[in-house]
Tab-separated table of C-alpha atoms in Angstrom:
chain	number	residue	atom	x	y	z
G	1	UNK	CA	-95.647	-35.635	24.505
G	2	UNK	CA	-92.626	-37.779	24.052
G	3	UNK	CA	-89.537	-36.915	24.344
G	4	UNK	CA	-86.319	-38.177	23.132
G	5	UNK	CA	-82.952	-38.605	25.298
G	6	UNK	CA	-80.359	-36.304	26.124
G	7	UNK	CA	-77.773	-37.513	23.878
G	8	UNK	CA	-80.037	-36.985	20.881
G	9	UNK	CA	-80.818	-33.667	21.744
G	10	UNK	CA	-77.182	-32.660	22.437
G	11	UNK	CA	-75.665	-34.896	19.233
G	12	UNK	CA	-74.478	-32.510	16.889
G	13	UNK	CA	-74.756	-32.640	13.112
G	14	UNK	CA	-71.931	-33.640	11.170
G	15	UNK	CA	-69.744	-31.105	10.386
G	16	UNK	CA	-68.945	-32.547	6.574
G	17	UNK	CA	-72.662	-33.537	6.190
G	18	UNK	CA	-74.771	-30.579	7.852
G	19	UNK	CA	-74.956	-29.174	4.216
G	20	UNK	CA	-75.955	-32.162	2.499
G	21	UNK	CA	-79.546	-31.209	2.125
G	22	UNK	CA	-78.320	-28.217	0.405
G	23	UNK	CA	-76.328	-29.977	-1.666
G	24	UNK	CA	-78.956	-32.426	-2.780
G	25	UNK	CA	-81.002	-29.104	-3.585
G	26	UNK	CA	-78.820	-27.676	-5.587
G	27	UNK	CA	-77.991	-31.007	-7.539
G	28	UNK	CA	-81.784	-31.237	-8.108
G	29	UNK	CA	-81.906	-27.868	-9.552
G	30	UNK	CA	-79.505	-28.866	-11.949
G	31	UNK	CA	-76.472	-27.258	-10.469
G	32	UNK	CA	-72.978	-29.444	-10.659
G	33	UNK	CA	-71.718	-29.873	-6.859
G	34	UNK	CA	-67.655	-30.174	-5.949
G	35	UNK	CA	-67.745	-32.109	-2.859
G	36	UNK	CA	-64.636	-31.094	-1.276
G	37	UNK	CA	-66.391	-31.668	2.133
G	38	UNK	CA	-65.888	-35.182	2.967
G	39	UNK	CA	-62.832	-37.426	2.864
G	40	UNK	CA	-64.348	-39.487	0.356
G	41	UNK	CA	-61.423	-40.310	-2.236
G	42	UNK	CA	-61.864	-41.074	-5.888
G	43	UNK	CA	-58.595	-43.189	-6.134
G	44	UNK	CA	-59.638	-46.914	-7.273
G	45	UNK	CA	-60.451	-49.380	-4.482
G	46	UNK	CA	-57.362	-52.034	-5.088
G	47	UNK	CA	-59.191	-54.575	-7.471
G	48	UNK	CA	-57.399	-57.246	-5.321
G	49	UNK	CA	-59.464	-56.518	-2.358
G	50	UNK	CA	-62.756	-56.457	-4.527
G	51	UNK	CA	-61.646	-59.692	-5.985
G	52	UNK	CA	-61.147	-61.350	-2.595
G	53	UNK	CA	-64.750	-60.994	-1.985
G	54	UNK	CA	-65.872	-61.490	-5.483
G	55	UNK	CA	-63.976	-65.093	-5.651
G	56	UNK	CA	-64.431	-66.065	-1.975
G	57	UNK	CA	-66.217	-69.624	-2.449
G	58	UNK	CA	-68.727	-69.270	1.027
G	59	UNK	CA	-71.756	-71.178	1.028
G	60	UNK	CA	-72.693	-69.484	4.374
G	61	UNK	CA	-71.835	-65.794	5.375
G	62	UNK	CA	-71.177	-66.719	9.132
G	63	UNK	CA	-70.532	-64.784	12.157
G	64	UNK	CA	-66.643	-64.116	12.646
G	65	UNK	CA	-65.331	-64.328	16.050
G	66	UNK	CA	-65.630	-60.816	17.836
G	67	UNK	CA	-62.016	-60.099	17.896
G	68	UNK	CA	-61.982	-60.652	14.566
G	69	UNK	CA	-60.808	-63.892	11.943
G	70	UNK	CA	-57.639	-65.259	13.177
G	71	UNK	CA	-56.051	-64.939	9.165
G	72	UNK	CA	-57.237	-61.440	9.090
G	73	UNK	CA	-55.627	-60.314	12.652
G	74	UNK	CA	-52.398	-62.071	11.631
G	75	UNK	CA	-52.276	-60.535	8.556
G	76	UNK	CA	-52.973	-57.325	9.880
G	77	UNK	CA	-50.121	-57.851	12.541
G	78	UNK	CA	-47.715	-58.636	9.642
G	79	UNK	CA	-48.353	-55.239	7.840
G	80	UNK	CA	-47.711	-53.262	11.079
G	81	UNK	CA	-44.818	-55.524	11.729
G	82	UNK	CA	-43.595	-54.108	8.526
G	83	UNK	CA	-44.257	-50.680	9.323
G	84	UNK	CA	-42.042	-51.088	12.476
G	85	UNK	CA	-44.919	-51.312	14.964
G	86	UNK	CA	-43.893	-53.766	16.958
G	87	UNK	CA	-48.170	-55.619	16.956
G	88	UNK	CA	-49.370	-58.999	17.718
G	89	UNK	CA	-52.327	-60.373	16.088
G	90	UNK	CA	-53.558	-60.650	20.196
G	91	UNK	CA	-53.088	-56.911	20.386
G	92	UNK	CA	-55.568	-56.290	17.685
G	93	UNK	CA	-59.116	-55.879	17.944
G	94	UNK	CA	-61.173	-56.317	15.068
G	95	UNK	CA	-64.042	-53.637	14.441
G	96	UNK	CA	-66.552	-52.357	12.502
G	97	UNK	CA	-64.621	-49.203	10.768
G	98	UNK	CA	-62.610	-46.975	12.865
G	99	UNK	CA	-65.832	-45.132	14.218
G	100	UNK	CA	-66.613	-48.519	16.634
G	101	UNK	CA	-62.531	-48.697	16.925
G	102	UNK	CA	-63.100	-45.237	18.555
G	103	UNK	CA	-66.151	-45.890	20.620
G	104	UNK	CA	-64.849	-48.787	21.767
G	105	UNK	CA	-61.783	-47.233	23.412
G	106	UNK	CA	-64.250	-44.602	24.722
G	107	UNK	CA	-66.112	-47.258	26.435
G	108	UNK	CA	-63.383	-49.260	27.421
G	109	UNK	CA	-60.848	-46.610	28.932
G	110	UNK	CA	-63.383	-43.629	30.177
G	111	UNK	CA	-66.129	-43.791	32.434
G	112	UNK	CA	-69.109	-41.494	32.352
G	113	UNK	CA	-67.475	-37.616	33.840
G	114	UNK	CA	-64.296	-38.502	32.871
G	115	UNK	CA	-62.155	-35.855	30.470
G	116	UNK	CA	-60.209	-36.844	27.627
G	117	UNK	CA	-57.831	-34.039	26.916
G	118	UNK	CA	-57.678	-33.211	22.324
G	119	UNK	CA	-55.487	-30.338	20.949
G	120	UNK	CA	-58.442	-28.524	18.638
G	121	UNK	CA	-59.434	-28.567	15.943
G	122	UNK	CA	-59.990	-32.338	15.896
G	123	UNK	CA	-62.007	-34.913	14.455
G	124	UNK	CA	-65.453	-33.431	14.823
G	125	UNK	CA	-67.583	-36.923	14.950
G	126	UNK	CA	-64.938	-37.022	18.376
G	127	UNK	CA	-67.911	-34.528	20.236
G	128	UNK	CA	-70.243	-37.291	19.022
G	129	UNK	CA	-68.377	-40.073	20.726
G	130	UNK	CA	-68.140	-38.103	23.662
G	131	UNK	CA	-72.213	-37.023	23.822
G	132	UNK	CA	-72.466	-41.061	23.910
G	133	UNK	CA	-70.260	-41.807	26.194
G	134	UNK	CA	-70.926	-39.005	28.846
G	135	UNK	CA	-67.368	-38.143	28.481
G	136	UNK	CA	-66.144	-34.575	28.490
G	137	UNK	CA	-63.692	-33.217	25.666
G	138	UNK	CA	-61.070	-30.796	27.438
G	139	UNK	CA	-59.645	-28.576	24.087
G	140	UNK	CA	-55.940	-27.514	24.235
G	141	UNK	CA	-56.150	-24.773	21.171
G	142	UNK	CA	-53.764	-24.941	17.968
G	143	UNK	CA	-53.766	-22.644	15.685
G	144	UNK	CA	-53.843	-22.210	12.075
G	145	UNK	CA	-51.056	-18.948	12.263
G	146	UNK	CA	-48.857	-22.018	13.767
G	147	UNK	CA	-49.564	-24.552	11.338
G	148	UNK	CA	-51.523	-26.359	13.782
G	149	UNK	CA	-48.726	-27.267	15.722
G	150	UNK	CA	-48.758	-29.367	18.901
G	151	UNK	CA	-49.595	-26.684	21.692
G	152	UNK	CA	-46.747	-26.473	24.407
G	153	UNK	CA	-46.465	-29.491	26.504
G	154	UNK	CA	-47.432	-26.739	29.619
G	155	UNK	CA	-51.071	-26.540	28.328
G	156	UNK	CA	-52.109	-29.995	28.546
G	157	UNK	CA	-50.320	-29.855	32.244
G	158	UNK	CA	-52.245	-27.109	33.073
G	159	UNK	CA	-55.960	-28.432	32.255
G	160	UNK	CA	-55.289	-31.952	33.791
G	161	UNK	CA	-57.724	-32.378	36.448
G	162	UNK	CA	-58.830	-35.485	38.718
G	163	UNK	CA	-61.480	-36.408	36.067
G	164	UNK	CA	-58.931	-36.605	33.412
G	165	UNK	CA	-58.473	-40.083	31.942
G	166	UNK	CA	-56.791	-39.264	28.704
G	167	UNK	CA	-55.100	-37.880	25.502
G	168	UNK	CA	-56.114	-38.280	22.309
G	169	UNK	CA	-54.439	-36.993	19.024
G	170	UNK	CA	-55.020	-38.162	15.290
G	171	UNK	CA	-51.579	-38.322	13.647
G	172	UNK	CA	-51.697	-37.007	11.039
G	173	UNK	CA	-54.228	-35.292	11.864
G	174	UNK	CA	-57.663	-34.519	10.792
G	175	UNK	CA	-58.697	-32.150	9.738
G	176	UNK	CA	-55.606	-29.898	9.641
G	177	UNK	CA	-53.090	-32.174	8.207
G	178	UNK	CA	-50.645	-32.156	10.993
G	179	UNK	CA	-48.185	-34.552	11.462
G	180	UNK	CA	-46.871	-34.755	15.327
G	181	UNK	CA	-43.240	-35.438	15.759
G	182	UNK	CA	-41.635	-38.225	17.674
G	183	UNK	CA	-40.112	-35.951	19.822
G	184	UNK	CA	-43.626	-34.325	20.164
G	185	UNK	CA	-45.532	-37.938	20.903
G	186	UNK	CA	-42.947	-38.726	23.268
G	187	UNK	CA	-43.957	-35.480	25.289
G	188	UNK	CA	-47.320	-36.583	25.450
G	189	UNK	CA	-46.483	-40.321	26.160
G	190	UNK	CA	-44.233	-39.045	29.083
G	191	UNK	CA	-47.303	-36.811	30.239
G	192	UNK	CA	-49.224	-39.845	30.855
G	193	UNK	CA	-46.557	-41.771	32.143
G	194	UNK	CA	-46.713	-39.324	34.653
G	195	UNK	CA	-50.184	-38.748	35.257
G	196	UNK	CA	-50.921	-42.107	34.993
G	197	UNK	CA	-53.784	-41.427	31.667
G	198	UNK	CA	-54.553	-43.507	28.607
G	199	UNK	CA	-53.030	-42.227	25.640
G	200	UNK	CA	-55.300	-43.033	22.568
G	201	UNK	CA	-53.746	-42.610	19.229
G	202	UNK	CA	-55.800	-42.224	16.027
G	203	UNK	CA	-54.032	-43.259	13.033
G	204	UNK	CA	-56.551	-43.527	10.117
G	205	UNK	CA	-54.011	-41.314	8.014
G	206	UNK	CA	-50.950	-43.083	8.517
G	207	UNK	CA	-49.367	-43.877	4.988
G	208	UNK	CA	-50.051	-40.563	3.919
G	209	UNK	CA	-47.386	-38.408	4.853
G	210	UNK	CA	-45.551	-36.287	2.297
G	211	UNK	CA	-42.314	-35.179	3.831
G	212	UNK	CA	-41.009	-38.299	5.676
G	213	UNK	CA	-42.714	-40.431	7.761
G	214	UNK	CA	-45.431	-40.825	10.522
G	215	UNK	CA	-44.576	-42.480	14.074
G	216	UNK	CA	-47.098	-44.609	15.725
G	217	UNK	CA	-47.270	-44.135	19.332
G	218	UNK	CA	-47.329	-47.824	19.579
G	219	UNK	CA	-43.463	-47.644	18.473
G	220	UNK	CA	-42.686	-45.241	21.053
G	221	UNK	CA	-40.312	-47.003	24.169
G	222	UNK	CA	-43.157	-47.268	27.367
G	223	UNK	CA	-46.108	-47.340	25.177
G	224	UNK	CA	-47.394	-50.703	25.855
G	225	UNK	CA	-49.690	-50.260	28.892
G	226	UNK	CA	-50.498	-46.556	27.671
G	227	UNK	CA	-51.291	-46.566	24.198
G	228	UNK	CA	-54.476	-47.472	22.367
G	229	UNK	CA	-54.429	-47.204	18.776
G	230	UNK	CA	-57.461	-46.910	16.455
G	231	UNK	CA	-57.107	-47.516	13.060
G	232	UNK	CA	-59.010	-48.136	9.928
G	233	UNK	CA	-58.704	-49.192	6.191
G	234	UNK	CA	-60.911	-46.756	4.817
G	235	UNK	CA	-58.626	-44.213	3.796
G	236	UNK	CA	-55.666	-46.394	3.236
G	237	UNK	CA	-57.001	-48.169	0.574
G	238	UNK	CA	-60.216	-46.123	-0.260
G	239	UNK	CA	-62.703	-48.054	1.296
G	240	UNK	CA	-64.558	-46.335	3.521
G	241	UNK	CA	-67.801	-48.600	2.337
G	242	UNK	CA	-66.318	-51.739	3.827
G	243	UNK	CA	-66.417	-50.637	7.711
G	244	UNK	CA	-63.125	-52.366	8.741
G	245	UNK	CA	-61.062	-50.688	11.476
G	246	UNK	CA	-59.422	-51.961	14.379
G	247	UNK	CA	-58.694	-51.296	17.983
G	248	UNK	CA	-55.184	-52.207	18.794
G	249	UNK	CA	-52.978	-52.205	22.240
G	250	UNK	CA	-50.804	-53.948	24.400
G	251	UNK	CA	-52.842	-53.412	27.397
G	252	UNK	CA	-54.613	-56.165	28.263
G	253	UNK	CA	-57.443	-55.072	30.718
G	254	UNK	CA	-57.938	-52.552	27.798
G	255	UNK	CA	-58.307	-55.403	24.973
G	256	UNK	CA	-60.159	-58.019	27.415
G	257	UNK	CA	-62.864	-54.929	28.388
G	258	UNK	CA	-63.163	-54.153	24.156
G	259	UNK	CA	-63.434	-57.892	23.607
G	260	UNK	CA	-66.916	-57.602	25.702
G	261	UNK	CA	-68.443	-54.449	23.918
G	262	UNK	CA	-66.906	-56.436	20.836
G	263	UNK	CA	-69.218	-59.537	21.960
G	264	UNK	CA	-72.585	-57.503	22.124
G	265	UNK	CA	-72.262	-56.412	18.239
G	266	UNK	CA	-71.076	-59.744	17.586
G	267	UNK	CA	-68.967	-59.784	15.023
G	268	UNK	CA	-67.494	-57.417	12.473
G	269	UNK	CA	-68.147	-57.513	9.232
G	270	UNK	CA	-66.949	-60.821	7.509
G	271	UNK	CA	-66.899	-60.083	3.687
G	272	UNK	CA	-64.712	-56.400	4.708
G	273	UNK	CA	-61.838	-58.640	6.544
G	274	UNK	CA	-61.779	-60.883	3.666
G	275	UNK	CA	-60.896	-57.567	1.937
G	276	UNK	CA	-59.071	-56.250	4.535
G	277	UNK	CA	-56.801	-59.706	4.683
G	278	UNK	CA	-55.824	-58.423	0.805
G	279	UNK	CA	-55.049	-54.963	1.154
G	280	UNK	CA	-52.460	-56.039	4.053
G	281	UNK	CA	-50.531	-58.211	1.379
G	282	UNK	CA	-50.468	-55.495	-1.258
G	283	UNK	CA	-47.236	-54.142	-2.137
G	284	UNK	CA	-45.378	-51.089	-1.048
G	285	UNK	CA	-45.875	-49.429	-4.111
G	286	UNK	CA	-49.435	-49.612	-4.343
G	287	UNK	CA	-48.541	-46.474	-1.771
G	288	UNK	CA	-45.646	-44.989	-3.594
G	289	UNK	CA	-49.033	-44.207	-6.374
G	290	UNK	CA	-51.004	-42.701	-3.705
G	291	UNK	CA	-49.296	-40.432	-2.188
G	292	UNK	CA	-47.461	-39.050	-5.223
G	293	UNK	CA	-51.433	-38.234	-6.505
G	294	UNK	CA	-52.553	-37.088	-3.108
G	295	UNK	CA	-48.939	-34.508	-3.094
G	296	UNK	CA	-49.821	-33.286	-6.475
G	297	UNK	CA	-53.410	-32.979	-5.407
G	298	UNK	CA	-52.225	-30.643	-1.936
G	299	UNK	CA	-49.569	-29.330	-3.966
G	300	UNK	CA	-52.256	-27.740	-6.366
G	301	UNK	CA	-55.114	-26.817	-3.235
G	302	UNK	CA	-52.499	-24.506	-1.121
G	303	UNK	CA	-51.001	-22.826	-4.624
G	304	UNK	CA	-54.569	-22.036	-5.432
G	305	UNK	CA	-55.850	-20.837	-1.974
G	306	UNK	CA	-52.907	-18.874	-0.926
G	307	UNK	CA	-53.647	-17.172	-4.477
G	308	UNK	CA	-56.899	-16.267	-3.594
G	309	UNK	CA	-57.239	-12.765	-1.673
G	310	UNK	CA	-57.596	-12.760	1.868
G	311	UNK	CA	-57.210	-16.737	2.278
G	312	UNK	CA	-54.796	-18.264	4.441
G	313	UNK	CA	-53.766	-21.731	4.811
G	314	UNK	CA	-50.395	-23.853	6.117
G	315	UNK	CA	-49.441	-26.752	4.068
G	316	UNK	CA	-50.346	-30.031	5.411
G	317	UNK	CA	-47.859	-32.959	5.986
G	318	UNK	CA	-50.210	-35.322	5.690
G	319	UNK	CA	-53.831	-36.723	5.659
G	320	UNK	CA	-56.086	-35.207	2.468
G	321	UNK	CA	-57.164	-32.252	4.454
G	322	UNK	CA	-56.214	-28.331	4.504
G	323	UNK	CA	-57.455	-25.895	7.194
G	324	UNK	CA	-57.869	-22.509	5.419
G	325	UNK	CA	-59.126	-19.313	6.833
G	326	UNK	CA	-61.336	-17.279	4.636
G	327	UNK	CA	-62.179	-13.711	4.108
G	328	UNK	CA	-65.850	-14.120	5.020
G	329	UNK	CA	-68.203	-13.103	8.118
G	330	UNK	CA	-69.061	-16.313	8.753
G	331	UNK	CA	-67.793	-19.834	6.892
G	332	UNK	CA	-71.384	-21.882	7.714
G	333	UNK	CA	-73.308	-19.065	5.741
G	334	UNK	CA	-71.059	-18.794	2.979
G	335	UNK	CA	-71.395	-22.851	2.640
G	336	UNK	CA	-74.971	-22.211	2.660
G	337	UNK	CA	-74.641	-19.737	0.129
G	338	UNK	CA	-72.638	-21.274	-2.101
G	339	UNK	CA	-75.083	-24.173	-2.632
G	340	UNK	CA	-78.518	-22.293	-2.119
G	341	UNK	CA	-77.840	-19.089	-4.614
G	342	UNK	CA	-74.251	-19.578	-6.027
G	343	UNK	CA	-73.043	-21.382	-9.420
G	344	UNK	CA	-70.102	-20.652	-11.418
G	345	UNK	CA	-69.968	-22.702	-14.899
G	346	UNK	CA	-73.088	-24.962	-13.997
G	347	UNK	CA	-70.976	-26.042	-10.524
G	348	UNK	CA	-70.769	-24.801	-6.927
G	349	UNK	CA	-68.677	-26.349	-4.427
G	350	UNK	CA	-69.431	-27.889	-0.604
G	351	UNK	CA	-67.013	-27.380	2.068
G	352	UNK	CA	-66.935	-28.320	5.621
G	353	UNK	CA	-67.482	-25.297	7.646
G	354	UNK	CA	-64.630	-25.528	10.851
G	355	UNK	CA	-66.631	-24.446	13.559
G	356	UNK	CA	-67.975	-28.085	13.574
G	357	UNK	CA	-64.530	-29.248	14.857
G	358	UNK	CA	-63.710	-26.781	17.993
G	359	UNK	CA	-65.382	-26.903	20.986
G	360	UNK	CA	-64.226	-23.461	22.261
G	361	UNK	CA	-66.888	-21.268	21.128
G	362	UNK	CA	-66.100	-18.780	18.860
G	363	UNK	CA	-63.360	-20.414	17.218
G	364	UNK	CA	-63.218	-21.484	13.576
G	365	UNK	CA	-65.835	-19.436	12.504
G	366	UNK	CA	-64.165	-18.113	9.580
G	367	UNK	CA	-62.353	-21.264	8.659
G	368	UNK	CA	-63.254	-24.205	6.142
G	369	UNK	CA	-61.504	-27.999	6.091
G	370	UNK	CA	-61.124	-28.812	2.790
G	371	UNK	CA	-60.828	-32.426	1.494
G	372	UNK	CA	-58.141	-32.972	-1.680
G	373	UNK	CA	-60.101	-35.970	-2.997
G	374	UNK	CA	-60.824	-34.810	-6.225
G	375	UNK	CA	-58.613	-35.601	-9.451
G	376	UNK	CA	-56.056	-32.432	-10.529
G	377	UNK	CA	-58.627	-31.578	-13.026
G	378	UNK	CA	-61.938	-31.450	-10.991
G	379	UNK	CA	-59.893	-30.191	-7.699
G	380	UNK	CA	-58.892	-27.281	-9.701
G	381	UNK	CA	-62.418	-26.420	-11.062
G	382	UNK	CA	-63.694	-26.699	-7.678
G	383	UNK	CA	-60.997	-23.881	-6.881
G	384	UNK	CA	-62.137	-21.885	-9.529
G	385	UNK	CA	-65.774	-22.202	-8.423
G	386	UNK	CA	-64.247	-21.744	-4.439
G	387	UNK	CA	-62.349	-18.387	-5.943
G	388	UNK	CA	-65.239	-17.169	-7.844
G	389	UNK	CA	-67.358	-17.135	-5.139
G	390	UNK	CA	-65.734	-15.492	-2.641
G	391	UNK	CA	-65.091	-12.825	-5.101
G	392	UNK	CA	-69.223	-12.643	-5.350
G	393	UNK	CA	-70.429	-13.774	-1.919
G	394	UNK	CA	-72.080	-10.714	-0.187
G	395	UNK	CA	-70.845	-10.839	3.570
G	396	UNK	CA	-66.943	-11.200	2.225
G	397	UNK	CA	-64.487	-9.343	4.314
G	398	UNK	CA	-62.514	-6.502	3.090
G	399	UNK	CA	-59.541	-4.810	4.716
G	400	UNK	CA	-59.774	-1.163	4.340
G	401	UNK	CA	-56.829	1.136	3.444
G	402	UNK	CA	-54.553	2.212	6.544
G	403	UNK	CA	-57.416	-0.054	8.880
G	404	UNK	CA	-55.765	-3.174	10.698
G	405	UNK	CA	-59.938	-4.377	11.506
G	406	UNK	CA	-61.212	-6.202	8.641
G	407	UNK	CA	-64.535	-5.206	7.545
G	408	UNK	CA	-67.954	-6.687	6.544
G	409	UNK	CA	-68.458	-5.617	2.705
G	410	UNK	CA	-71.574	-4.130	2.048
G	411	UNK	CA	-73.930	-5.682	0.502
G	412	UNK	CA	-74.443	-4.632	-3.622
């Protein structure tokens, strides 16, 4: 009998799509489905970058050069210029969305063994990249009582081992919605410094940031020969159909080794950089928009939850994402049952179950990610349908009178 490899035995589901084929059920039965599982926004692509591709006059769709078109890279350096990040369009990599950005710096910086040291929860397609790679994830544990917090500086010290090669954060973060400090990036920069690791910096999420601002850790002094950023435009500028991301860093071995996993794909996708070359001309505004909606949007999620009995949540700084911690025995089930035998008004509602983005077992079993994609009106009937059925979902916690232990509720 054949049998297939490792890594596709030990490659995990998706986290946001391990319930899809209970969501396509329940849509088949009729039954209205919330998606507040994936960071899919419903904000309007910019019609300039669908323009750009609609009015491009190409007579043949030709390979671009791996790194990427020389306009788009030099475009791309000008809007991180503006930002303050001090790029050149020979630090950028051009890739096919900021899942090969990621891989590639897998590839590039890691060899197979080697440990890349995450404060968890993270990014759970991260385990993926890993399983590929033959890399090993090392979790340093936030928590949600802390606001997901950067962990003392003492608990990545104290798991650094011969094998590790790296740090890796996603500022802001997903899925919690964290936004690390300066002060805190400059820890982890000086960590590396020290232990002489790659410090890889994911910053898909970086306009949206609702109290202040997000530092790059390419801005940070002593970054240059540390820091590899990954970056995409698909939640920038809702896009996440055009695959454009990019691999960017001052350190040359780093770029020169991408260049060559760049060369055996190619070529990234030469229609999305003709959109991408747009979106890094629009105006500052075009943000100003975004991230008012997206406020309102988390403004309205953590009333609601915090509302709800026996939910907790922090409030995010950023990102479109809120960790929450539910009153249930376990948050996969209840996102099974809310889309196998649950309906509230015709609707249900599909949440990412936060198990899928630990790798300490145990944790995040009772916790959801939530994605604030959804316009005010929808988001809040997907909190109704959220509220309603935790109010009717059988293995719902309750915390009895003068008992500190929750309980399991029986079942009616």
């Amino acid at each position: 009998m054949l049998e297939i490899s490792q890594r596709g035995q030990q490659m995990p589901m998706s986290p946001y799509r391990k319930l899809t084929p209970y969501a396509d059920a329940a849509k088949q039965r009729g039954t209205g489905v919330y998606h507040l599982n994936i960071g899919q926004p419903d904000i309007e692509t910019p019609p300039a970058m669908l323009a750009a591709v609609r009015e491009a006059e190409i007579k043949v769709l030709e390979y671009s050069p791996s790194a990427g078109s020389g306009s788009y890279r030099q475009k791309l350096a000008a809007y991180y210029q503006r930002n303050h990040i001090p790029v050149q369009p020979e630090d950028i990599l051009v890739t096919a969305g900021g899942s090969e950005a990621i891989f590639f710096a897998f590839m590039s910086c890691l060899n197979p063994e080697d440990e890349v040291v995450i404060p968890e929860p993270f990014y759970g397609a991260y385990i993926s990249f890993a399983i590929a790679t033959d890399v090993r994830i090392v979790p340093v544990v936030s928590t949600l009582d802390e606001g997901f917090a950067l962990p003392p500086i003492e608990a990545f010290e104290r798991v650094i081992t011969p094998r590790t090669k790296a740090i890796m954060v996603c500022n802001p973060s997903n899925p919690t919605g964290y936004v690390y400090s300066e002060a805190e990036l400059l820890q982890l920069l000086d960590l590396c410094r020290r232990h002489n690791l790659f410090f890889l910096s994911d910053e898909a999420y970086r306009e949206y940031c609702y109290e202040g601002f997000a530092t790059s850790a390419l801005q940070l002094p002593g970054a240059e020969q540390h820091v590899v950023m990954v970056d995409t435009i698909s939640k920038r500028y809702s896009a996440c159909g055009a695959r454009l991301g990019a691999l960017v860093t001052k350190n040359p071995d780093v770029q020169a080794a991408a260049l060559k996993f760049a060369q055996m794909r190619v070529s990234a996708p030469a229609l999305a950089q003709l959109m991408g070359e747009a979106a890094a001309e629009l105006p500052e505004s075009y943000f100003e928009h975004t991230k008012a909606e997206y406020r309102a949007r988390r403004d309205l999620m953590v009333r609601r939850l915090r509302a709800m009995p026996g939910v907790t949540c922090p409030t995010p700084g950023g990102a479109f994402y809120v960790m929450a911690r539910l009153p249930v025995d376990d948050a996969g089930t209840f996102g099974r049952w809310l889309l196998e035998e649950f309906s509230y008004q015709g609707h249900t509602v599909m949440v990412s179950p936060a198990a899928g983005f630990y790798v300490t077992p145990g944790l995040g079993r009772d916790e959801v990610r939530l994605a604030y994609v959804l316009n005010l009106e929808k988001l809040d009937a997907a909190l109704d349908c959220l509220e309603q059925g935790l109010a009717a979902y059988p293995g719902r916690l309750v915390q009895p009178i003068g008992d500190a232990t929750p309980a399991l509720e029986a079942r009616p």
